[in-house]
Amino acid sequence: MTKGSYKQFCPVAMASEIICTRWTAVLVRELLMGSTRFNDLRRGVPRMSPALLSKRLKDLEEAGIVYRSPVEDEPDVEQYILTQAGKDLYPIVESLGIWGARWVETEPSLENLDPTLLMWDMRRNIIPDPKPNKRSVIQFMYSDQPKATKNWWLIVDPKNDKIDLCSVEPGFDVDLYVSTDLRTMTKIWMGFETLSNAFAEEDILLTGNSDLEEKVRLWLSPGKSLSPFAGIEKLVS
Amino acid sequence: MTKGSYKQFCPVAMASEIICTRWTAVLVRELLMGSTRFNDLRRGVPRMSPALLSKRLKDLEEAGIVYRSPVEDEPDVEQYILTQAGKDLYPIVESLGIWGARWVETEPSLENLDPTLLMWDMRRNIIPDPKPNKRSVIQFMYSDQPKATKNWWLIVDPKNDKIDLCSVEPGFDVDLYVSTDLRTMTKIWMGFETLSNAFAEEDILLTGNSDLEEKVRLWLSPGKSLSPFAGIEKLVS
DNA sequence: CCGGATCCGGTTAGATACTG
DNA sequence: CAGTATCTAACCGGATCCGG
């Protein structure tokens, strides 16, 4: 552990040695967001190699940030659960996110969009309030994406707080279709553009049940259930 | 910039790409603490190679976190000044420090003490309140250190807010001598031990002007001007 | 002294493939 | 599903050197 260390007796240095290694902060973000299993985490950090993910999880375990726990009913499968020390990393990840939202130029980064990351982020963070009056299926169609990642289905059940996400047809009738491109949807989700504005510019189209449409427009309006980092004032271009 | 990037459109990932590289957070800490010149920064991160320091400063400049500015009266010497984006990194460094103080085991790290870092941290953070009634010199003597780093002098002037630090005899009479070892002084400074307790255990000895001694004991008492991270409750051994 | 640049060897990370 | 294995490229630490 002393190997490669900063050898500084300072709390900032001690924390940095653990958190400020490549990919670690982003991995901790995934854990804080609720992912627990290896392949769930892998989906959240798709450009991280499984070998490095495995190593980082071991490092985090050694640092007392996660522990392994067997999954019920599934032998040979383990989960990575945050300890209290791990949960206490929240302010670090939060302040990183606030600073990034405020000070990093977004244009270059808008080249690196990923429909999977976007949809999972939406699944985790959308609060369907007002609730639909019945279980509803919303299909997202990204006109600029290849077939494999073009279509996504969110299933919102008023009896269930959790939203479900499918990347293949769920088999239920679709109540609302959202047609747009990935860039537009990402910008709406990040709060760079309002849904109303994108709608007015015809960058997004909603068709289907008009009662549900009205509710979805409310869910995705500023100050409601957009990305946790939407609404932070940008101070660079 | 896209090279080696996480390629994730997420504020946490965007900030991590800049901040969470080796040494960067610790370097930013130094800048936030007020160091501006290359060799001042080098002193604050003594184990960082000058080549890497130079590279990191360039990276920070490119990221809009610092800018270079010529030093008045000293041609060919430049300073690194934090921009507003750089000053806004404070919450990140602060949350790293709080987490580190709370969750990183200190025992292994107490092997990596450094009198230079300690004295400069004290110089920057001690608030001499109550003030001495005249310019006073306090000599620290670390019994366990080699000659080169055994003796340090703090010069406190009631007419001047800034404390001066010397590693060679300043030429003025010494008003107060502090005899201890580096580990004891570090623990007091970090809030792991109180000065009173160390005094009772005879791990530290103060000799000289008793009025000044009384004031110094107040400066170094919990809740006063110890390290910014003193007073955070440890939740691991 | 100040502010780096250069070279070299060791470590780390990415790409890809593979396995129980 | 949950990781290893392997190979290569990039990065980092340490020492040395250089121009003002």
Coordinates of C-alpha atoms (C1' of nucleotides) in Angstrom, one line a residue:
Chain A
M1 CA 0.0 0.0 0.0
T2 CA 2.9 2.3 0.6
K3 CA 4.2 1.4 -2.8
G4 CA 3.4 4.1 -5.3
S5 CA 1.9 6.2 -2.6
Y6 CA 2.2 9.9 -2.3
K7 CA 3.9 9.5 1.1
Q8 CA 2.2 12.6 2.4
F9 CA 0.5 12.8 5.7
C10 CA -2.4 14.8 4.6
P11 CA -6.1 13.7 4.4
V12 CA -6.4 15.1 0.9
A13 CA -3.5 13.0 -0.3
M14 CA -4.7 9.9 1.6
A15 CA -8.1 10.1 0.0
S16 CA -6.7 10.9 -3.4
E17 CA -4.6 7.8 -3.4
I18 CA -7.7 5.7 -3.2
I19 CA -10.2 7.8 -5.2
C20 CA -8.2 9.6 -7.8
T21 CA -7.0 6.7 -9.8
R22 CA -8.2 6.2 -13.3
W23 CA -11.9 5.2 -13.5
T24 CA -12.3 4.9 -9.8
A25 CA -14.5 8.0 -9.2
V26 CA -16.8 7.0 -12.1
L27 CA -17.0 3.5 -10.7
V28 CA -17.9 4.8 -7.3
R29 CA -20.6 6.9 -9.0
E30 CA -22.1 3.7 -10.4
L31 CA -22.0 2.1 -7.0
L32 CA -23.6 5.1 -5.4
M33 CA -26.3 5.0 -8.1
G34 CA -27.2 1.6 -6.9
S35 CA -25.4 -0.9 -9.2
T36 CA -24.1 -3.9 -7.3
R37 CA -23.3 -6.6 -9.8
F38 CA -20.2 -7.0 -12.0
N39 CA -22.0 -6.7 -15.3
D40 CA -24.3 -3.9 -14.1
L41 CA -21.2 -2.0 -13.2
R42 CA -19.7 -2.9 -16.5
R43 CA -22.6 -1.5 -18.3
G44 CA -22.2 1.8 -16.4
V45 CA -18.6 2.1 -17.3
P46 CA -18.6 0.5 -20.7
R47 CA -15.1 1.7 -21.8
M48 CA -13.4 0.3 -18.7
S49 CA -11.9 -3.1 -19.3
P50 CA -13.2 -6.0 -17.2
A51 CA -9.7 -6.7 -16.0
L52 CA -9.3 -3.1 -14.7
L53 CA -12.9 -3.2 -13.2
S54 CA -12.0 -6.3 -11.4
K55 CA -8.8 -4.8 -10.0
R56 CA -10.5 -1.6 -9.0
L57 CA -13.2 -3.5 -7.1
K58 CA -10.5 -5.4 -5.3
D59 CA -8.8 -2.1 -4.4
L60 CA -12.1 -0.7 -3.2
E61 CA -12.7 -3.8 -1.1
E62 CA -9.2 -3.5 0.4
A63 CA -9.8 0.2 1.2
G64 CA -13.0 -0.7 3.0
I65 CA -15.3 1.0 0.5
V66 CA -17.2 -2.1 -0.8
Y67 CA -17.7 -5.6 0.5
R68 CA -18.7 -8.7 -1.4
S69 CA -21.9 -10.5 -0.5
P70 CA -23.5 -13.5 -2.1
V71 CA -26.7 -13.0 -4.0
E72 CA -29.7 -14.8 -2.7
D73 CA -30.9 -17.7 -4.8
E74 CA -28.0 -17.3 -7.1
P75 CA -25.0 -19.3 -6.1
D76 CA -21.6 -18.3 -7.5
V77 CA -22.8 -14.7 -8.0
E78 CA -21.6 -12.0 -5.7
Q79 CA -22.6 -8.4 -5.2
Y80 CA -20.5 -5.4 -4.4
I81 CA -22.1 -3.4 -1.6
L82 CA -21.0 0.0 -0.4
T83 CA -19.9 0.2 3.2
Q84 CA -20.6 3.3 5.3
A85 CA -17.2 4.6 4.2
G86 CA -18.3 4.0 0.6
K87 CA -21.6 5.8 1.0
D88 CA -19.7 8.7 2.6
L89 CA -18.0 9.2 -0.7
Y90 CA -21.2 10.8 -2.0
P91 CA -20.1 14.4 -1.3
I92 CA -16.9 13.8 -3.3
V93 CA -18.7 12.5 -6.3
E94 CA -21.4 15.1 -6.0
S95 CA -18.9 18.0 -5.9
L96 CA -17.0 16.5 -8.9
G97 CA -20.3 16.4 -10.8
I98 CA -21.3 19.9 -9.8
W99 CA -17.9 21.2 -10.9
G100 CA -18.0 19.2 -14.1
A101 CA -21.4 20.5 -14.9
R102 CA -20.4 24.0 -14.3
W103 CA -16.9 24.2 -15.8
V104 CA -16.3 21.6 -18.4
E105 CA -17.1 22.5 -21.9
T106 CA -19.8 20.2 -23.1
E107 CA -19.5 20.5 -26.8
P108 CA -16.5 18.1 -27.2
S109 CA -18.2 15.8 -24.8
L110 CA -21.4 15.8 -26.7
E111 CA -19.5 13.7 -29.3
N112 CA -19.4 10.8 -26.8
L113 CA -23.1 10.1 -26.4
D114 CA -24.2 6.7 -25.4
P115 CA -27.9 5.7 -25.6
T116 CA -27.4 2.9 -23.0
L117 CA -25.9 5.2 -20.4
L118 CA -28.6 7.8 -21.1
M119 CA -31.5 5.3 -20.8
W120 CA -30.2 3.7 -17.6
D121 CA -29.7 7.1 -16.1
M122 CA -33.2 8.1 -17.0
R123 CA -34.5 4.8 -15.6
R124 CA -32.8 5.4 -12.3
N125 CA -33.7 9.1 -11.9
I126 CA -37.0 9.8 -13.5
I127 CA -39.7 10.3 -10.9
P128 CA -43.0 9.6 -12.5
D129 CA -45.0 12.2 -10.8
P130 CA -47.9 12.7 -11.6
K131 CA -48.2 8.9 -11.9
P132 CA -49.9 7.4 -14.9
N133 CA -53.3 5.8 -14.1
K134 CA -52.2 2.4 -15.3
R135 CA -49.1 0.5 -16.2
S136 CA -47.7 2.4 -19.3
V137 CA -45.1 1.7 -21.9
I138 CA -43.1 4.6 -23.4
Q139 CA -41.0 3.8 -26.5
F140 CA -38.0 5.9 -27.3
M141 CA -36.9 5.9 -30.9
Y142 CA -33.5 7.5 -31.7
S143 CA -33.5 8.2 -35.4
D144 CA -29.7 8.5 -35.6
Q145 CA -28.8 5.3 -33.8
P146 CA -28.2 1.9 -35.4
K147 CA -30.9 -0.8 -35.1
A148 CA -29.4 -2.4 -32.0
T149 CA -29.6 0.7 -29.8
K150 CA -32.4 2.7 -31.6
N151 CA -35.4 1.5 -29.6
W152 CA -35.9 1.5 -25.9
W153 CA -38.9 1.0 -23.7
L154 CA -39.6 2.4 -20.3
I155 CA -42.4 0.7 -18.3
V156 CA -43.9 2.8 -15.6
D157 CA -46.3 1.1 -13.2
P158 CA -48.2 3.3 -10.8
K159 CA -48.2 0.4 -8.2
N160 CA -44.4 0.3 -8.4
D161 CA -41.9 3.0 -7.7
K162 CA -39.2 1.4 -9.9
I163 CA -39.3 2.1 -13.6
D164 CA -38.3 -0.8 -15.9
L165 CA -36.1 -0.5 -18.9
C166 CA -36.1 -2.8 -21.9
S167 CA -33.9 -2.7 -25.0
V168 CA -36.1 -5.3 -26.7
E169 CA -39.8 -5.1 -27.2
P170 CA -41.4 -5.8 -23.9
G171 CA -44.5 -7.4 -25.4
F172 CA -47.0 -4.9 -24.1
D173 CA -48.8 -2.3 -26.1
V174 CA -47.0 1.0 -26.4
D175 CA -48.8 4.0 -24.9
L176 CA -46.5 6.7 -26.0
Y177 CA -43.8 7.1 -28.7
V178 CA -40.9 9.5 -28.3
S179 CA -39.1 10.2 -31.6
T180 CA -35.9 12.2 -31.4
D181 CA -32.2 11.9 -31.8
L182 CA -29.8 11.0 -29.1
R183 CA -28.2 14.4 -28.9
T184 CA -31.5 16.2 -28.4
M185 CA -32.7 13.8 -25.7
T186 CA -29.3 14.0 -23.9
K187 CA -29.4 17.8 -23.9
I188 CA -33.0 17.7 -22.5
W189 CA -31.9 15.2 -19.9
M190 CA -28.9 17.3 -18.9
G191 CA -30.9 20.5 -18.7
F192 CA -29.1 22.1 -21.6
E193 CA -32.4 22.5 -23.5
T194 CA -36.0 22.3 -22.4
L195 CA -38.4 19.7 -23.7
S196 CA -40.7 22.5 -24.7
N197 CA -38.1 24.2 -26.7
A198 CA -37.0 21.0 -28.5
F199 CA -40.7 20.3 -29.2
A200 CA -41.1 23.8 -30.7
E201 CA -38.1 23.2 -32.9
E202 CA -39.5 19.9 -33.9
D203 CA -36.4 18.1 -32.6
I204 CA -38.6 15.8 -30.6
L205 CA -42.0 14.3 -31.3
L206 CA -44.4 12.7 -28.9
T207 CA -47.3 10.6 -30.3
G208 CA -49.8 8.4 -28.5
N209 CA -51.9 8.7 -25.4
S210 CA -52.3 12.5 -24.8
D211 CA -52.9 12.2 -21.1
L212 CA -49.6 10.2 -20.7
E213 CA -47.9 12.7 -23.0
E214 CA -48.9 15.5 -20.7
K215 CA -47.5 13.7 -17.7
V216 CA -44.2 12.8 -19.4
R217 CA -43.8 16.5 -20.3
L218 CA -44.1 17.3 -16.7
W219 CA -41.7 14.6 -15.6
L220 CA -39.1 16.0 -18.0
S221 CA -39.5 19.7 -17.2
P222 CA -36.8 21.7 -15.4
G223 CA -36.7 21.3 -11.7
K224 CA -38.5 18.0 -11.8
S225 CA -36.8 14.6 -12.4
L226 CA -34.1 15.4 -14.8
S227 CA -30.5 14.3 -14.4
P228 CA -29.2 15.1 -10.9
F229 CA -26.8 17.6 -12.5
A230 CA -29.4 19.4 -14.6
G231 CA -30.1 22.9 -13.5
I232 CA -26.5 23.8 -12.7
E233 CA -25.6 27.1 -14.3
K234 CA -22.9 26.6 -17.0
L235 CA -20.0 29.1 -16.6
V236 CA -18.1 28.1 -19.7
S237 CA -19.3 27.8 -23.3
Chain B
M1 CA -8.3 15.5 -25.3
T2 CA -10.6 12.8 -26.5
K3 CA -7.5 10.5 -26.4
G4 CA -7.6 8.3 -23.3
S5 CA -10.8 9.9 -22.2
Y6 CA -13.6 8.0 -20.5
K7 CA -15.9 8.9 -23.4
Q8 CA -18.9 9.4 -21.1
F9 CA -21.2 12.2 -21.2
C10 CA -21.5 12.7 -17.5
P11 CA -20.4 15.6 -15.4
V12 CA -18.7 13.3 -12.9
A13 CA -16.7 11.6 -15.6
M14 CA -15.8 14.9 -17.2
A15 CA -14.5 16.3 -14.0
S16 CA -12.7 13.1 -13.1
E17 CA -10.8 13.1 -16.3
I18 CA -9.2 16.4 -15.3
I19 CA -9.0 16.1 -11.5
C20 CA -8.6 12.4 -10.9
T21 CA -5.2 11.8 -12.4
R22 CA -2.2 11.0 -10.3
W23 CA -1.0 13.9 -8.1
T24 CA -3.5 16.4 -9.6
A25 CA -5.8 16.7 -6.5
V26 CA -2.8 17.2 -4.2
L27 CA -1.4 19.8 -6.6
V28 CA -4.7 21.6 -6.6
R29 CA -4.7 21.5 -2.8
E30 CA -1.3 23.3 -2.9
L31 CA -2.6 25.9 -5.3
L32 CA -5.8 26.5 -3.2
M33 CA -3.5 26.9 -0.2
G34 CA -1.8 29.8 -1.9
S35 CA 1.3 28.4 -3.5
T36 CA 1.9 30.0 -6.9
R37 CA 5.4 29.4 -8.0
F38 CA 7.0 26.3 -9.5
N39 CA 9.3 25.6 -6.6
D40 CA 6.8 26.5 -4.0
L41 CA 4.5 23.9 -5.5
R42 CA 7.4 21.5 -5.7
R43 CA 8.0 21.9 -2.0
G44 CA 4.3 21.1 -1.3
V45 CA 4.4 17.9 -3.4
P46 CA 8.0 16.8 -2.8
R47 CA 7.6 13.3 -4.2
M48 CA 6.2 14.5 -7.5
S49 CA 8.8 14.7 -10.2
P50 CA 9.4 18.1 -11.7
A51 CA 8.6 16.7 -15.1
L52 CA 5.2 15.5 -14.0
L53 CA 4.6 18.7 -12.1
S54 CA 5.3 20.7 -15.3
K55 CA 3.0 18.5 -17.3
R56 CA 0.2 18.7 -14.8
L57 CA 0.4 22.5 -14.7
K58 CA 0.1 22.5 -18.5
D59 CA -2.9 20.3 -18.2
L60 CA -4.5 22.5 -15.6
E61 CA -3.8 25.5 -17.8
E62 CA -5.4 23.9 -20.8
A63 CA -8.4 22.9 -18.6
G64 CA -8.8 26.6 -17.6
I65 CA -7.9 26.0 -14.0
V66 CA -4.7 28.0 -13.8
Y67 CA -3.1 30.7 -15.8
R68 CA 0.4 32.0 -16.0
S69 CA 1.3 35.4 -14.9
P70 CA 4.7 37.1 -14.7
V71 CA 6.0 38.0 -11.3
E72 CA 6.5 41.7 -10.6
D73 CA 10.1 42.8 -10.3
E74 CA 11.3 39.3 -11.3
P75 CA 11.6 38.8 -15.0
D76 CA 11.6 35.3 -16.3
V77 CA 9.7 34.0 -13.3
E78 CA 6.1 33.1 -13.7
Q79 CA 3.3 32.4 -11.3
Y80 CA 0.5 29.9 -11.6
I81 CA -2.7 31.6 -10.5
L82 CA -6.1 29.8 -10.0
T83 CA -8.9 31.0 -12.2
Q84 CA -12.4 31.1 -10.9
A85 CA -12.9 27.5 -12.2
G86 CA -9.8 26.6 -10.2
K87 CA -11.0 28.3 -7.0
D88 CA -14.3 26.4 -7.5
L89 CA -12.4 23.2 -7.0
Y90 CA -12.3 23.9 -3.3
P91 CA -15.4 21.8 -2.4
I92 CA -13.8 18.8 -4.2
V93 CA -10.6 19.1 -2.3
E94 CA -12.4 19.8 0.9
S95 CA -14.7 16.7 0.6
L96 CA -11.7 14.6 -0.3
G97 CA -9.9 15.8 2.9
I98 CA -13.0 15.3 5.1
W99 CA -13.4 11.8 3.8
G100 CA -9.7 11.0 4.2
A101 CA -9.6 12.4 7.7
R102 CA -12.6 10.3 8.6
W103 CA -12.0 7.0 6.8
V104 CA -8.4 6.4 6.1
E105 CA -6.4 4.6 8.7
T106 CA -3.7 6.9 9.9
E107 CA -1.3 4.5 11.4
P108 CA 0.3 3.4 8.1
S109 CA 0.4 7.0 7.0
L110 CA 2.1 8.2 10.2
E111 CA 5.1 6.4 8.8
N112 CA 5.4 9.1 6.1
L113 CA 5.9 12.2 8.1
D114 CA 7.7 15.2 6.7
P115 CA 8.8 18.1 8.9
T116 CA 8.9 20.5 5.9
L117 CA 5.2 19.8 5.0
L118 CA 4.2 20.1 8.6
M119 CA 5.9 23.4 9.2
W120 CA 4.6 25.0 6.0
D121 CA 1.1 23.8 6.9
M122 CA 1.5 25.3 10.3
R123 CA 2.8 28.5 8.9
R124 CA -0.1 28.8 6.6
N125 CA -2.8 27.9 9.0
I126 CA -1.9 29.0 12.5
I127 CA -3.9 32.0 13.5
P128 CA -1.9 33.8 16.3
D129 CA -4.9 34.8 18.4
P130 CA -4.3 36.1 21.0
K131 CA -1.5 38.0 19.4
P132 CA 1.9 38.3 21.1
N133 CA 2.7 41.8 22.3
K134 CA 5.9 42.0 20.2
R135 CA 7.5 40.2 17.3
S136 CA 8.3 36.8 18.7
V137 CA 10.4 33.9 17.6
I138 CA 9.4 30.3 18.3
Q139 CA 11.9 27.6 17.7
F140 CA 10.7 24.0 17.1
M141 CA 13.2 21.3 17.8
Y142 CA 12.5 17.8 16.5
S143 CA 14.6 15.4 18.5
D144 CA 14.1 12.5 16.0
Q145 CA 15.1 14.4 12.9
P146 CA 18.5 14.8 11.3
K147 CA 20.3 18.1 11.6
A148 CA 19.1 19.5 8.3
T149 CA 15.4 19.3 9.3
K150 CA 15.6 19.3 13.1
N151 CA 15.3 23.0 13.8
W152 CA 12.6 25.4 12.5
W153 CA 11.7 29.0 13.5
L154 CA 8.3 30.6 13.3
I155 CA 8.3 34.4 13.5
V156 CA 5.1 35.9 14.6
D157 CA 4.7 39.7 14.3
P158 CA 1.6 41.3 15.9
K159 CA 1.8 44.0 13.2
N160 CA 1.7 41.4 10.5
D161 CA -1.0 38.8 9.8
K162 CA 1.4 36.5 8.0
I163 CA 3.7 34.2 10.0
D164 CA 7.2 33.7 8.7
L165 CA 9.0 30.3 8.6
C166 CA 12.7 29.8 8.6
S167 CA 14.7 26.6 8.4
V168 CA 17.9 28.4 9.3
E169 CA 18.5 30.6 12.3
P170 CA 16.7 33.9 11.6
G171 CA 19.2 35.9 13.7
F172 CA 16.7 37.1 16.2
D173 CA 16.6 36.0 19.8
V174 CA 14.3 33.0 20.4
D175 CA 11.4 33.7 22.8
L176 CA 10.0 30.2 23.1
Y177 CA 11.5 26.7 22.4
V178 CA 9.3 23.8 21.5
S179 CA 11.0 20.4 22.0
T180 CA 9.2 17.3 20.7
D181 CA 9.3 14.7 18.1
L182 CA 7.8 14.9 14.6
R183 CA 5.1 12.3 15.3
T184 CA 3.9 14.0 18.4
M185 CA 3.7 17.5 16.8
T186 CA 2.0 16.0 13.7
K187 CA -0.6 14.3 15.9
I188 CA -1.3 17.5 17.8
W189 CA -1.5 19.4 14.5
M190 CA -3.9 16.9 13.0
G191 CA -6.1 16.9 16.1
F192 CA -5.3 13.2 17.0
E193 CA -3.9 14.3 20.3
T194 CA -4.2 17.5 22.4
L195 CA -1.3 19.6 23.3
S196 CA -2.3 19.4 26.9
N197 CA -2.2 15.6 26.8
A198 CA 1.1 15.5 25.0
F199 CA 2.4 17.9 27.6
A200 CA 1.1 15.8 30.5
E201 CA 2.8 12.7 28.9
E202 CA 6.0 14.7 28.5
D203 CA 6.1 14.2 24.8
I204 CA 6.4 17.9 24.3
L205 CA 8.2 20.6 26.2
L206 CA 7.8 24.3 26.1
T207 CA 10.5 26.6 27.5
G208 CA 11.0 30.3 27.4
N209 CA 8.7 33.3 27.8
S210 CA 5.8 32.0 29.8
D211 CA 3.3 34.6 28.5
L212 CA 4.1 33.6 24.9
E213 CA 3.9 29.9 26.0
E214 CA 0.4 30.5 27.3
K215 CA -0.6 32.1 24.0
V216 CA 0.9 29.3 21.9
R217 CA -1.0 26.7 24.0
L218 CA -4.2 28.6 23.1
W219 CA -3.3 28.7 19.4
L220 CA -2.8 25.0 19.3
S221 CA -5.8 23.9 21.2
P222 CA -8.8 22.0 19.7
G223 CA -11.2 24.3 17.8
K224 CA -8.6 27.0 17.3
S225 CA -6.1 27.2 14.5
L226 CA -5.1 23.6 14.0
S227 CA -5.0 21.8 10.6
P228 CA -8.2 22.5 8.6
F229 CA -8.9 18.8 9.0
A230 CA -8.4 18.5 12.7
G231 CA -11.6 17.9 14.6
I232 CA -13.1 15.5 12.2
E233 CA -14.3 12.4 14.0
K234 CA -12.3 9.3 13.0
L235 CA -14.5 6.3 12.1
V236 CA -11.7 3.8 11.5
S237 CA -8.8 2.9 13.8
Chain C
dC1 C1' 18.7 29.3 -7.3
dC2 C1' 14.6 29.0 -10.8
dG3 C1' 12.0 26.5 -14.2
dG4 C1' 12.0 23.2 -16.5
dA5 C1' 13.6 19.2 -20.5
dT6 C1' 15.5 14.6 -21.4
dC7 C1' 16.3 9.8 -21.1
dC8 C1' 15.5 5.3 -19.3
dG9 C1' 13.4 1.5 -16.8
dG10 C1' 9.3 -0.1 -14.4
dT11 C1' 4.2 0.1 -13.8
dT12 C1' -0.4 0.7 -15.4
dA13 C1' -4.0 0.7 -18.7
dG14 C1' -6.4 -0.7 -23.2
dA15 C1' -7.7 -4.2 -26.6
dT16 C1' -9.0 -8.5 -27.5
dA17 C1' -9.7 -13.1 -26.6
dC18 C1' -10.8 -16.8 -23.7
dT19 C1' -12.8 -19.7 -19.7
dG20 C1' -15.6 -22.0 -15.8
Chain D
dC1 C1' -22.6 -14.2 -15.7
dA2 C1' -18.3 -13.1 -13.8
dG3 C1' -14.4 -12.7 -14.4
dT4 C1' -8.7 -14.1 -16.5
dA5 C1' -5.0 -14.0 -19.7
dT6 C1' -2.0 -11.9 -22.8
dC7 C1' 0.1 -8.5 -25.4
dT8 C1' 1.1 -3.8 -26.5
dA9 C1' 0.9 1.2 -25.7
dA10 C1' 0.8 4.9 -22.6
dC11 C1' 2.1 6.7 -18.3
dC12 C1' 5.0 7.5 -14.3
dG13 C1' 9.3 7.9 -11.1
dG14 C1' 14.1 8.9 -10.7
dA15 C1' 18.1 10.7 -12.1
dT16 C1' 20.5 13.8 -14.7
dC17 C1' 21.2 17.9 -17.3
dC18 C1' 20.5 22.6 -19.2
dG19 C1' 19.8 27.7 -20.0
dG20 C1' 18.9 32.0 -17.6

